PDB file of C-alpha atoms in Angstrom:
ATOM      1  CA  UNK B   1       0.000   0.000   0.000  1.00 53.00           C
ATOM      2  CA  UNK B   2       1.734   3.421  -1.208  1.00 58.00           C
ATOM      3  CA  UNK B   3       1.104   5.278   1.769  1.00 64.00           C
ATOM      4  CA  UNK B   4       2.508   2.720   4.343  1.00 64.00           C
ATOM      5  CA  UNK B   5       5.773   2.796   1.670  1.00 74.00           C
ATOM      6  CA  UNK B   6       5.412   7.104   2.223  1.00 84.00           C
ATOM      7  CA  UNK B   7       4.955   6.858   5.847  1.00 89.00           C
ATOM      8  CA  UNK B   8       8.411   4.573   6.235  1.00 92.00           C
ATOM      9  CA  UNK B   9      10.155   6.709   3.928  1.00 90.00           C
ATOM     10  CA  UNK B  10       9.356   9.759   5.900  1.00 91.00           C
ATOM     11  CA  UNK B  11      10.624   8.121   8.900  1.00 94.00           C
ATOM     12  CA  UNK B  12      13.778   7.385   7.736  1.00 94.00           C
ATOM     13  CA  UNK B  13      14.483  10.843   6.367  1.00 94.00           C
ATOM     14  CA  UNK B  14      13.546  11.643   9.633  1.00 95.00           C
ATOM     15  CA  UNK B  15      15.859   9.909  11.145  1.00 96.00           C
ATOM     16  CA  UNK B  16      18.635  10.940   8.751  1.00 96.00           C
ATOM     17  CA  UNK B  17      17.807  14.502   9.463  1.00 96.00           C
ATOM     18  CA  UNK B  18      17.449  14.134  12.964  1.00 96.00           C
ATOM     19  CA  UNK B  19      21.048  12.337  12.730  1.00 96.00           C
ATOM     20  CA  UNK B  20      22.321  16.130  11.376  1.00 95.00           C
ATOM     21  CA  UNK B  21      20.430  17.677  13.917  1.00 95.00           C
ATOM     22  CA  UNK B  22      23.375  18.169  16.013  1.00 95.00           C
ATOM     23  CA  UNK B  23      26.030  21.035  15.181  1.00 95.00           C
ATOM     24  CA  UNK B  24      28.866  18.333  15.895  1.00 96.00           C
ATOM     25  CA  UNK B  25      27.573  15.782  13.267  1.00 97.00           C
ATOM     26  CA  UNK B  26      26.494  18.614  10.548  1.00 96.00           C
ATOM     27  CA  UNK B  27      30.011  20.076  10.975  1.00 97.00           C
ATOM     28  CA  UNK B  28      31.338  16.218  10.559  1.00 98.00           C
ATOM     29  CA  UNK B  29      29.039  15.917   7.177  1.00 97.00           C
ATOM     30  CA  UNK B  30      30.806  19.376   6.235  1.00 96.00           C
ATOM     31  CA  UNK B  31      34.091  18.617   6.714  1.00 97.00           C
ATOM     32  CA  UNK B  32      33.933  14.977   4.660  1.00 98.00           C
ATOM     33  CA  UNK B  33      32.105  16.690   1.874  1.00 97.00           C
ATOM     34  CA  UNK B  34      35.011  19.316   1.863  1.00 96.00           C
ATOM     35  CA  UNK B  35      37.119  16.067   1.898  1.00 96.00           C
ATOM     36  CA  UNK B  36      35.416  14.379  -0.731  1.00 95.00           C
ATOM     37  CA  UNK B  37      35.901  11.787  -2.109  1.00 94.00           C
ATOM     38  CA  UNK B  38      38.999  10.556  -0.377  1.00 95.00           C
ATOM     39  CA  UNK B  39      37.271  11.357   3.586  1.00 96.00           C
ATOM     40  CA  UNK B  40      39.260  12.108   5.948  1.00 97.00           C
ATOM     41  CA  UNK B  41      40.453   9.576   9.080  1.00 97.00           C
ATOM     42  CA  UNK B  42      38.903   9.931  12.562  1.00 95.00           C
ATOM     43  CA  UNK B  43      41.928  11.469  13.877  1.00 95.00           C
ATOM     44  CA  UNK B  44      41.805  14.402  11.210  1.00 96.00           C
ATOM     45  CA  UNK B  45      37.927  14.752  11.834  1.00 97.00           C
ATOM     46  CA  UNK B  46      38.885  15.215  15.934  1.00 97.00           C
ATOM     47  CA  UNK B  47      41.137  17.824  15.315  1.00 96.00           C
ATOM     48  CA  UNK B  48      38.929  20.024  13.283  1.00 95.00           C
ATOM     49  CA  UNK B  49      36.070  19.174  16.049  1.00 95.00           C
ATOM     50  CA  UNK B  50      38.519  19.518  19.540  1.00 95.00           C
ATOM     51  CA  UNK B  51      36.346  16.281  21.062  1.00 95.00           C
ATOM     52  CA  UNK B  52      37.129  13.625  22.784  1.00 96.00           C
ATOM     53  CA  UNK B  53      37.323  10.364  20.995  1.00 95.00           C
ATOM     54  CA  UNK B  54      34.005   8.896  22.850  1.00 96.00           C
ATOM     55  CA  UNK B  55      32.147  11.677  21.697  1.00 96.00           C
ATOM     56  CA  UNK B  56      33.409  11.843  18.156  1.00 97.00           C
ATOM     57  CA  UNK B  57      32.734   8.059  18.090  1.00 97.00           C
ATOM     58  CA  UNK B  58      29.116   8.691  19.385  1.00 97.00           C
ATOM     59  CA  UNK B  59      28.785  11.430  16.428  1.00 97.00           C
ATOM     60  CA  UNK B  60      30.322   8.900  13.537  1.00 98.00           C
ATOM     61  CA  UNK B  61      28.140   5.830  14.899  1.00 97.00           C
ATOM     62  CA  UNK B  62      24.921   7.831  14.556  1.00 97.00           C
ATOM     63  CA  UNK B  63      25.904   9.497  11.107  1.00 98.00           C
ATOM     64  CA  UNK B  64      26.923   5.951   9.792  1.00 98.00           C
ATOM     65  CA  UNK B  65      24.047   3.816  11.358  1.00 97.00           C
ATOM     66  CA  UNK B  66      21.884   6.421   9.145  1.00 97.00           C
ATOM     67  CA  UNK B  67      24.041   5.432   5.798  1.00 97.00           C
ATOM     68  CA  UNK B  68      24.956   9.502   5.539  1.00 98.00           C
ATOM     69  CA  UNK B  69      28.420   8.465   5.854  1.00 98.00           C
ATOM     70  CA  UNK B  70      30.630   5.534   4.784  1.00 98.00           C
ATOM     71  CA  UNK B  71      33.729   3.782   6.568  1.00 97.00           C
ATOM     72  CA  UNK B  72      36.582   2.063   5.436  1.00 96.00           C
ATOM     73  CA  UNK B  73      39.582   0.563   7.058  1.00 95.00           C
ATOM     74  CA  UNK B  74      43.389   1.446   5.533  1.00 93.00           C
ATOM     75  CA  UNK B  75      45.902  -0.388   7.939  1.00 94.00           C
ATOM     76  CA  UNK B  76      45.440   0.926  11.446  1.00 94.00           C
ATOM     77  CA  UNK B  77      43.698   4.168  10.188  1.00 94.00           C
ATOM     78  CA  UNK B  78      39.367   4.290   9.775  1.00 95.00           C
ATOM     79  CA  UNK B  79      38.511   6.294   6.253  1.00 97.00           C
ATOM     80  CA  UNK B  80      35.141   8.501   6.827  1.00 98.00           C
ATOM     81  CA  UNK B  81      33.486   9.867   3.798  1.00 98.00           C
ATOM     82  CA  UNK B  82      30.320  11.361   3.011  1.00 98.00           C
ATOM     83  CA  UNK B  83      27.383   9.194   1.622  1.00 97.00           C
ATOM     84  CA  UNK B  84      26.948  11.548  -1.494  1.00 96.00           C
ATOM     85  CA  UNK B  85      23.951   8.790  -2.301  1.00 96.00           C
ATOM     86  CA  UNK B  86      22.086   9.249   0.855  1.00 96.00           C
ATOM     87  CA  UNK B  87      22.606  12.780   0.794  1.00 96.00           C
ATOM     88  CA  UNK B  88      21.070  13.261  -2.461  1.00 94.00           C
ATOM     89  CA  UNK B  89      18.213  11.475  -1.360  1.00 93.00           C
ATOM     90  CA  UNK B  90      17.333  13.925   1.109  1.00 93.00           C
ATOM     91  CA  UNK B  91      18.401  16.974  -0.730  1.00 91.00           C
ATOM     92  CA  UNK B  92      15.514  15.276  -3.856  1.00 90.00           C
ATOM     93  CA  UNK B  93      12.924  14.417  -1.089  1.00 89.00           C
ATOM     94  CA  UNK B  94      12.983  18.637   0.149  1.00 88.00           C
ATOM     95  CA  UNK B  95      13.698  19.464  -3.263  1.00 86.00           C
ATOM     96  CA  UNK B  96      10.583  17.322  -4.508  1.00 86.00           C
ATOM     97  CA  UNK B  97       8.159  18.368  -1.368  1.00 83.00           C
ATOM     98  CA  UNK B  98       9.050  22.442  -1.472  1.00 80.00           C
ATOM     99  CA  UNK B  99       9.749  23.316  -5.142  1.00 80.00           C
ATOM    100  CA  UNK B 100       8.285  20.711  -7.775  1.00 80.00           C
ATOM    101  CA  UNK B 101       4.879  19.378  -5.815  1.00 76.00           C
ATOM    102  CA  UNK B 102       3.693  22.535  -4.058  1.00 74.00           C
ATOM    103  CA  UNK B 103       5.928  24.931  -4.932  1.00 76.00           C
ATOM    104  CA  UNK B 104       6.663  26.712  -2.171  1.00 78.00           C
ATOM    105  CA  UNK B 105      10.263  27.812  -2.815  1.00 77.00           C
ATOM    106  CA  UNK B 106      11.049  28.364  -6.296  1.00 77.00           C
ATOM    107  CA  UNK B 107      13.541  26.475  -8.065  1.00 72.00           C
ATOM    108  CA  UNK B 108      15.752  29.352  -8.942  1.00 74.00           C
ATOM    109  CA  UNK B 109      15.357  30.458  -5.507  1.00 76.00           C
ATOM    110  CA  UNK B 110      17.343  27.235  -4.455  1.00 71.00           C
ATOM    111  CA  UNK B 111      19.704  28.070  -7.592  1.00 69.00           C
ATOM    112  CA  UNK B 112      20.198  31.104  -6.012  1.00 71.00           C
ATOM    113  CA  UNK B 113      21.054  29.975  -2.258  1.00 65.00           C
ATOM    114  CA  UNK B 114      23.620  27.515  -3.781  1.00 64.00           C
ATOM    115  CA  UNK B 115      25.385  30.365  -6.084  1.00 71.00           C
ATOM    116  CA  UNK B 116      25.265  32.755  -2.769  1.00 70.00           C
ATOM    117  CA  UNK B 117      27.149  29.788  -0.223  1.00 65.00           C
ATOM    118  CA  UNK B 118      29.756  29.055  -3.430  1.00 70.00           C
ATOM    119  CA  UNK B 119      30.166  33.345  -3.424  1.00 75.00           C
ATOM    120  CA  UNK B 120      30.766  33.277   0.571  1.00 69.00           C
ATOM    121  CA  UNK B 121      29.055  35.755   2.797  1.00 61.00           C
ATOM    122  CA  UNK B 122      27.956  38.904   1.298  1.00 58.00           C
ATOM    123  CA  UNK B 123      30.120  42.026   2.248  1.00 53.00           C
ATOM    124  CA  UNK B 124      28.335  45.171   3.568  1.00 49.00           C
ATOM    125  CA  UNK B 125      29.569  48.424   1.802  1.00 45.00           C
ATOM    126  CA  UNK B 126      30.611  51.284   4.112  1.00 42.00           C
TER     127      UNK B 126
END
């Protein structure tokens, strides 16, 4: 039945959204996709952060259990990278629900957003 299949789907990109919904873990997602696609190892990723290795555990175990990122092992070292698949999943399911069914953000206002972050912030003339 389609809606059961909607319902389940909206849980899980609830759960991958609630799995961002800490500034540690977004920052984490940041930093791999600035690190893309070779990742970056866990010792890297606690540097940038400044946490203790429990917490930044806690932060990749949640991110990963959620398939937004990936692991691999190199010899002693874990390899994080971003899951560019899940996160296009999401990105299409607010892209879909805001600017193609309802229309409540226009596409070239998304356009826009994305050319303003690659510009950096805006400087305010004197």
């Amino acid at each position: 039945m389609k809606p059961i299949k909607a319902a389940e789907q909206i849980a899980r990109y609830a759960d991958m959204f609630a799995a961002m919904g800490a500034g540690p873990r977004l920052r984490i997602v940041q930093l791999l996709l600035t690190a893309h696609p070779q990742g970056l190892n866990a010792g890297d990723i606690q540097d940038e952060l400044a946490v203790p290795a429990s917490t930044l555990s806690h932060h990749l175990d949640k991110l990963r259990n959620e398939g937004l990122i990936n692991v691999r092992r190199e010899g002693t070292y874990l390899w994080y990278t971003a899951s560019t698949e899940a996160l296009q999943e999401i990105i299409s399911f607010l892209y879909a629900e805001c600017c193609t069914r309802n229309q409540a953000i226009k596409p070239a206002e998304v356009m826009g957003i994305g050319q303003a972050l690659q510009r950096g912030p805006e400087r305010k003339s004197k």
